[in-house]
Amino acid sequence: AHVSGPPAEGGVAEDGLQGGVRSLKARRAFGFGEPLLREAPLLLVPKDAGNFLKGNASDAVKEVAKCLGDAQRLAAFVAFQQLPSASQEALLAMGVSSGSQIVEETGRVVEMFLKDFPRFAEVLDWKL
């Protein structure tokens, strides 16, 4: 069953520390597929990345987007930069999945882009 609303209040509560790990405990019965908990995303980029960049990015970043031809990835970078430093640190602390090549691939793409457009080196500080 698909539930479109938020989970009922009071259904799950923090149960203290269990073996050094924070745990949750159900306070009522839940149906199969019913959400137990929802959290707001740490980083949210609207589907229309181009419009997001128009309203949130510097002129230099907008120029990078035009040259790069990839507004979605650049919009994620801009959204990340707008986060408070504590949220940036929390997001980076999550790391990437084991075996993922996303960090290396992104670095390689940025490096290739900067070879073609060295004037954007100060705009694209991807070394996080």
Coordinates of N, CA and C in Angstrom, one line a residue:
A1 N 0.8 -1.2 0.0 CA 0.0 0.0 0.0 C 0.9 1.2 0.0
H2 N 0.5 2.2 -0.8 CA 1.3 3.4 -0.9 C 0.7 4.5 0.0
V3 N 1.5 5.0 0.9 CA 1.0 6.1 1.8 C 1.6 7.4 1.3
S4 N 0.6 8.3 1.0 CA 1.1 9.6 0.4 C 1.4 10.7 1.5
G5 N 0.8 10.5 2.7 CA 1.0 11.5 3.7 C 2.2 11.2 4.6
P6 N 2.5 12.1 5.5 CA 3.7 11.8 6.4 C 3.3 10.7 7.4
P7 N 4.3 10.1 8.0 CA 4.0 9.1 9.0 C 3.3 9.7 10.2
A8 N 2.4 8.9 10.8 CA 1.7 9.4 12.0 C 2.6 9.8 13.1
E9 N 2.3 10.9 13.7 CA 3.1 11.4 14.8 C 3.1 10.4 16.0
G10 N 4.2 10.3 16.6 CA 4.3 9.4 17.8 C 4.4 7.9 17.5
G11 N 4.6 7.6 16.2 CA 4.7 6.1 15.9 C 6.1 5.6 16.2
V12 N 7.1 6.4 16.1 CA 8.5 6.0 16.4 C 9.1 7.0 17.3
A13 N 9.8 6.5 18.3 CA 10.5 7.4 19.2 C 11.9 6.9 19.4
E14 N 12.8 7.8 19.8 CA 14.2 7.5 20.1 C 14.2 6.6 21.4
D15 N 15.0 5.6 21.3 CA 15.0 4.6 22.4 C 16.4 4.6 23.1
G16 N 17.1 5.7 23.0 CA 18.4 5.8 23.7 C 19.5 5.1 22.9
L17 N 20.6 4.8 23.6 CA 21.7 4.2 23.0 C 21.7 2.7 23.2
Q18 N 22.0 1.9 22.2 CA 22.1 0.5 22.3 C 23.4 0.1 21.7
G19 N 24.4 -0.3 22.6 CA 25.7 -0.7 22.1 C 26.4 0.5 21.5
G20 N 26.2 1.7 22.0 CA 26.8 2.9 21.4 C 26.2 3.5 20.2
V21 N 25.0 2.9 19.8 CA 24.3 3.3 18.6 C 23.0 3.8 19.0
R22 N 22.6 5.0 18.5 CA 21.3 5.5 18.7 C 20.2 4.6 18.1
S23 N 19.2 4.3 18.8 CA 18.2 3.4 18.2 C 16.8 4.0 18.3
L24 N 15.9 3.5 17.5 CA 14.5 3.9 17.4 C 13.6 2.7 17.9
K25 N 12.5 3.0 18.4 CA 11.5 2.0 18.8 C 10.1 2.3 18.4
A26 N 9.4 1.3 17.8 CA 8.1 1.6 17.4 C 7.2 1.7 18.6
R27 N 6.3 2.7 18.5 CA 5.3 2.9 19.6 C 3.9 2.5 19.3
R28 N 3.8 2.0 18.0 CA 2.5 1.4 17.6 C 2.7 0.4 16.5
A29 N 1.7 -0.3 16.1 CA 1.9 -1.3 15.0 C 1.9 -0.5 13.6
F30 N 2.8 -1.0 12.7 CA 2.9 -0.4 11.4 C 2.5 -1.5 10.4
G31 N 1.8 -1.0 9.3 CA 1.5 -1.9 8.2 C 2.6 -2.1 7.3
F32 N 2.6 -3.1 6.4 CA 3.6 -3.4 5.5 C 3.8 -2.2 4.5
G33 N 5.0 -1.7 4.3 CA 5.2 -0.6 3.4 C 4.9 0.8 4.0
E34 N 4.4 0.8 5.2 CA 4.1 2.1 5.8 C 5.3 2.8 6.3
P35 N 5.5 4.1 5.9 CA 6.8 4.8 6.4 C 6.9 4.9 7.9
L36 N 8.1 4.7 8.4 CA 8.3 4.8 9.8 C 8.8 6.2 10.2
L37 N 9.6 6.7 9.2 CA 10.3 7.9 9.5 C 10.6 8.7 8.2
R38 N 10.5 10.0 8.3 CA 10.9 10.8 7.1 C 11.8 11.9 7.6
E39 N 12.8 12.2 6.8 CA 13.7 13.3 7.1 C 13.7 14.2 5.9
A40 N 13.9 15.5 6.1 CA 14.1 16.4 5.0 C 15.5 16.1 4.4
P41 N 15.6 16.3 3.0 CA 16.9 16.0 2.4 C 17.9 17.1 2.8
L42 N 19.2 16.7 2.9 CA 20.3 17.6 3.2 C 20.5 18.5 2.0
L43 N 20.4 17.9 0.8 CA 20.7 18.7 -0.4 C 19.6 18.4 -1.4
L44 N 18.9 19.5 -1.8 CA 17.8 19.4 -2.8 C 18.1 20.3 -4.0
V45 N 18.1 19.7 -5.1 CA 18.2 20.5 -6.4 C 17.0 20.3 -7.2
P46 N 16.3 21.3 -7.5 CA 15.1 21.2 -8.3 C 15.3 20.5 -9.7
K47 N 14.3 19.9 -10.3 CA 14.5 19.2 -11.5 C 14.9 20.2 -12.6
D48 N 14.4 21.4 -12.6 CA 14.8 22.4 -13.6 C 16.1 23.1 -13.2
A49 N 17.2 22.4 -13.4 CA 18.5 22.9 -12.9 C 18.9 24.3 -13.5
G50 N 18.5 24.4 -14.8 CA 18.8 25.7 -15.5 C 18.2 26.9 -14.8
N51 N 16.9 26.8 -14.4 CA 16.3 27.9 -13.7 C 16.9 28.1 -12.3
F52 N 17.2 27.0 -11.7 CA 17.8 27.0 -10.3 C 19.1 27.8 -10.4
L53 N 19.9 27.6 -11.4 CA 21.2 28.3 -11.6 C 20.9 29.8 -11.9
K54 N 20.0 30.1 -12.7 CA 19.7 31.5 -13.0 C 19.4 32.3 -11.8
G55 N 18.7 31.7 -10.8 CA 18.3 32.4 -9.6 C 19.3 32.3 -8.5
N56 N 20.3 31.4 -8.6 CA 21.2 31.1 -7.4 C 22.7 31.1 -7.7
A57 N 23.0 31.2 -8.9 CA 24.5 31.1 -9.3 C 25.0 32.4 -9.7
S58 N 26.3 32.6 -9.5 CA 27.0 33.8 -9.9 C 27.1 33.8 -11.4
D59 N 27.4 35.0 -12.0 CA 27.5 35.1 -13.5 C 28.6 34.1 -14.0
A60 N 29.7 34.0 -13.2 CA 30.8 33.1 -13.6 C 30.3 31.7 -13.7
V61 N 29.5 31.3 -12.7 CA 29.0 29.9 -12.7 C 28.1 29.7 -13.8
K62 N 27.2 30.6 -14.1 CA 26.3 30.5 -15.3 C 27.1 30.4 -16.6
E63 N 28.2 31.1 -16.7 CA 29.1 31.0 -17.9 C 29.7 29.6 -17.9
V64 N 30.1 29.0 -16.8 CA 30.6 27.7 -16.8 C 29.5 26.7 -17.2
A65 N 28.3 26.9 -16.7 CA 27.2 26.0 -17.1 C 27.0 26.0 -18.6
K66 N 27.1 27.2 -19.2 CA 26.9 27.3 -20.7 C 28.0 26.5 -21.4
C67 N 29.3 26.7 -21.0 CA 30.4 26.0 -21.6 C 30.4 24.5 -21.4
L68 N 30.0 24.1 -20.2 CA 30.1 22.7 -19.7 C 28.9 22.0 -20.4
G69 N 27.8 22.6 -20.5 CA 26.6 21.9 -21.1 C 26.0 21.0 -20.1
D70 N 26.2 21.1 -18.9 CA 25.6 20.2 -17.8 C 25.1 21.0 -16.6
A71 N 23.9 21.5 -16.7 CA 23.4 22.4 -15.6 C 23.1 21.5 -14.4
Q72 N 22.7 20.3 -14.5 CA 22.3 19.5 -13.4 C 23.5 19.3 -12.4
R73 N 24.6 18.9 -12.8 CA 25.7 18.6 -11.9 C 26.2 20.0 -11.3
L74 N 26.2 21.0 -12.1 CA 26.6 22.3 -11.6 C 25.6 22.8 -10.6
A75 N 24.4 22.6 -10.8 CA 23.3 23.0 -9.8 C 23.5 22.3 -8.5
A76 N 23.9 21.0 -8.5 CA 24.2 20.3 -7.3 C 25.3 20.9 -6.5
F77 N 26.4 21.4 -7.3 CA 27.5 22.0 -6.7 C 27.1 23.4 -6.0
V78 N 26.3 24.1 -6.8 CA 25.8 25.4 -6.2 C 25.0 25.2 -5.0
A79 N 24.1 24.2 -5.0 CA 23.2 23.9 -3.9 C 24.1 23.5 -2.7
F80 N 25.1 22.8 -2.9 CA 26.0 22.3 -1.9 C 26.7 23.6 -1.2
Q81 N 27.2 24.5 -2.1 CA 27.9 25.7 -1.6 C 27.0 26.6 -0.8
Q82 N 25.7 26.5 -1.0 CA 24.7 27.3 -0.2 C 24.4 26.7 1.1
L83 N 24.7 25.5 1.4 CA 24.5 24.9 2.7 C 25.3 25.5 3.8
P84 N 24.8 25.6 5.0 CA 25.7 26.0 6.1 C 26.8 25.0 6.2
S85 N 28.0 25.4 6.8 CA 29.1 24.6 6.8 C 28.9 23.3 7.6
A86 N 28.1 23.3 8.6 CA 27.8 22.1 9.4 C 27.0 21.1 8.5
S87 N 26.1 21.5 7.6 CA 25.4 20.6 6.7 C 26.3 20.1 5.6
Q88 N 27.3 21.0 5.1 CA 28.2 20.5 4.2 C 29.1 19.4 4.8
E89 N 29.5 19.6 6.0 CA 30.4 18.6 6.7 C 29.6 17.3 6.9
A90 N 28.3 17.4 7.2 CA 27.5 16.2 7.4 C 27.3 15.4 6.1
L91 N 27.1 16.1 5.1 CA 26.9 15.5 3.7 C 28.2 14.8 3.3
L92 N 29.3 15.5 3.4 CA 30.6 14.9 3.1 C 31.0 13.7 3.9
A93 N 30.6 13.8 5.2 CA 30.9 12.7 6.1 C 30.2 11.4 5.7
M94 N 29.1 11.5 4.9 CA 28.4 10.3 4.4 C 29.2 9.5 3.5
G95 N 30.2 10.1 2.8 CA 31.0 9.4 1.9 C 30.3 8.9 0.7
V96 N 30.9 8.0 -0.1 CA 30.3 7.5 -1.3 C 30.3 5.9 -1.1
S97 N 29.4 5.3 -1.9 CA 29.3 3.8 -1.8 C 30.6 3.2 -2.1
S98 N 30.9 2.1 -1.5 CA 32.1 1.3 -1.8 C 32.2 0.9 -3.3
G99 N 33.3 1.2 -3.9 CA 33.4 0.9 -5.3 C 33.0 2.0 -6.2
S100 N 32.4 3.0 -5.7 CA 31.9 4.1 -6.6 C 33.1 4.8 -7.1
Q101 N 33.0 5.2 -8.4 CA 34.0 6.0 -9.0 C 33.6 7.4 -9.2
I102 N 32.5 7.9 -8.6 CA 32.0 9.2 -8.9 C 33.0 10.3 -8.5
V103 N 33.7 10.2 -7.5 CA 34.7 11.2 -7.1 C 35.8 11.3 -8.1
E104 N 36.3 10.2 -8.5 CA 37.4 10.2 -9.5 C 36.9 10.6 -10.9
E105 N 35.7 10.2 -11.3 CA 35.1 10.6 -12.6 C 34.9 12.1 -12.6
T106 N 34.3 12.6 -11.5 CA 34.0 14.0 -11.5 C 35.3 14.8 -11.6
G107 N 36.3 14.4 -10.8 CA 37.6 15.1 -10.8 C 38.2 15.0 -12.2
R108 N 38.1 13.9 -12.9 CA 38.7 13.8 -14.3 C 37.9 14.7 -15.2
V109 N 36.6 14.8 -15.1 CA 35.8 15.6 -16.0 C 36.1 17.1 -15.8
V110 N 36.2 17.5 -14.5 CA 36.6 18.9 -14.2 C 38.0 19.2 -14.7
E111 N 38.9 18.3 -14.5 CA 40.3 18.5 -15.0 C 40.3 18.7 -16.5
M112 N 39.6 17.9 -17.2 CA 39.5 18.0 -18.7 C 38.9 19.3 -19.1
F113 N 37.8 19.7 -18.4 CA 37.1 21.0 -18.7 C 38.1 22.1 -18.4
L114 N 38.8 22.1 -17.3 CA 39.7 23.2 -17.0 C 40.9 23.3 -17.9
K115 N 41.3 22.2 -18.6 CA 42.3 22.3 -19.6 C 41.8 23.1 -20.8
D116 N 40.5 22.9 -21.1 CA 39.9 23.7 -22.2 C 39.6 25.1 -21.8
F117 N 39.2 25.3 -20.6 CA 38.7 26.6 -20.1 C 39.4 27.0 -18.8
P118 N 40.8 27.2 -18.8 CA 41.5 27.5 -17.6 C 41.0 28.8 -16.9
R119 N 40.3 29.6 -17.5 CA 39.8 30.8 -16.9 C 38.8 30.5 -15.8
F120 N 38.3 29.3 -15.8 CA 37.3 29.0 -14.8 C 37.9 28.2 -13.5
A121 N 39.2 28.2 -13.5 CA 39.8 27.4 -12.4 C 39.4 27.9 -11.0
E122 N 39.2 29.2 -10.8 CA 38.8 29.7 -9.5 C 37.4 29.5 -9.2
V123 N 36.6 29.4 -10.3 CA 35.1 29.2 -10.1 C 34.8 27.7 -9.7
L124 N 35.6 26.8 -10.3 CA 35.3 25.4 -10.0 C 36.3 24.8 -9.0
D125 N 36.0 25.0 -7.7 CA 36.9 24.5 -6.7 C 36.2 23.2 -6.2
W126 N 36.5 22.1 -6.9 CA 35.9 20.8 -6.6 C 36.6 20.0 -5.6
K127 N 37.7 20.5 -5.1 CA 38.6 19.7 -4.1 C 37.9 19.9 -2.8
L128 N 37.0 19.0 -2.4 CA 36.3 19.1 -1.2 C 37.0 18.1 -0.2

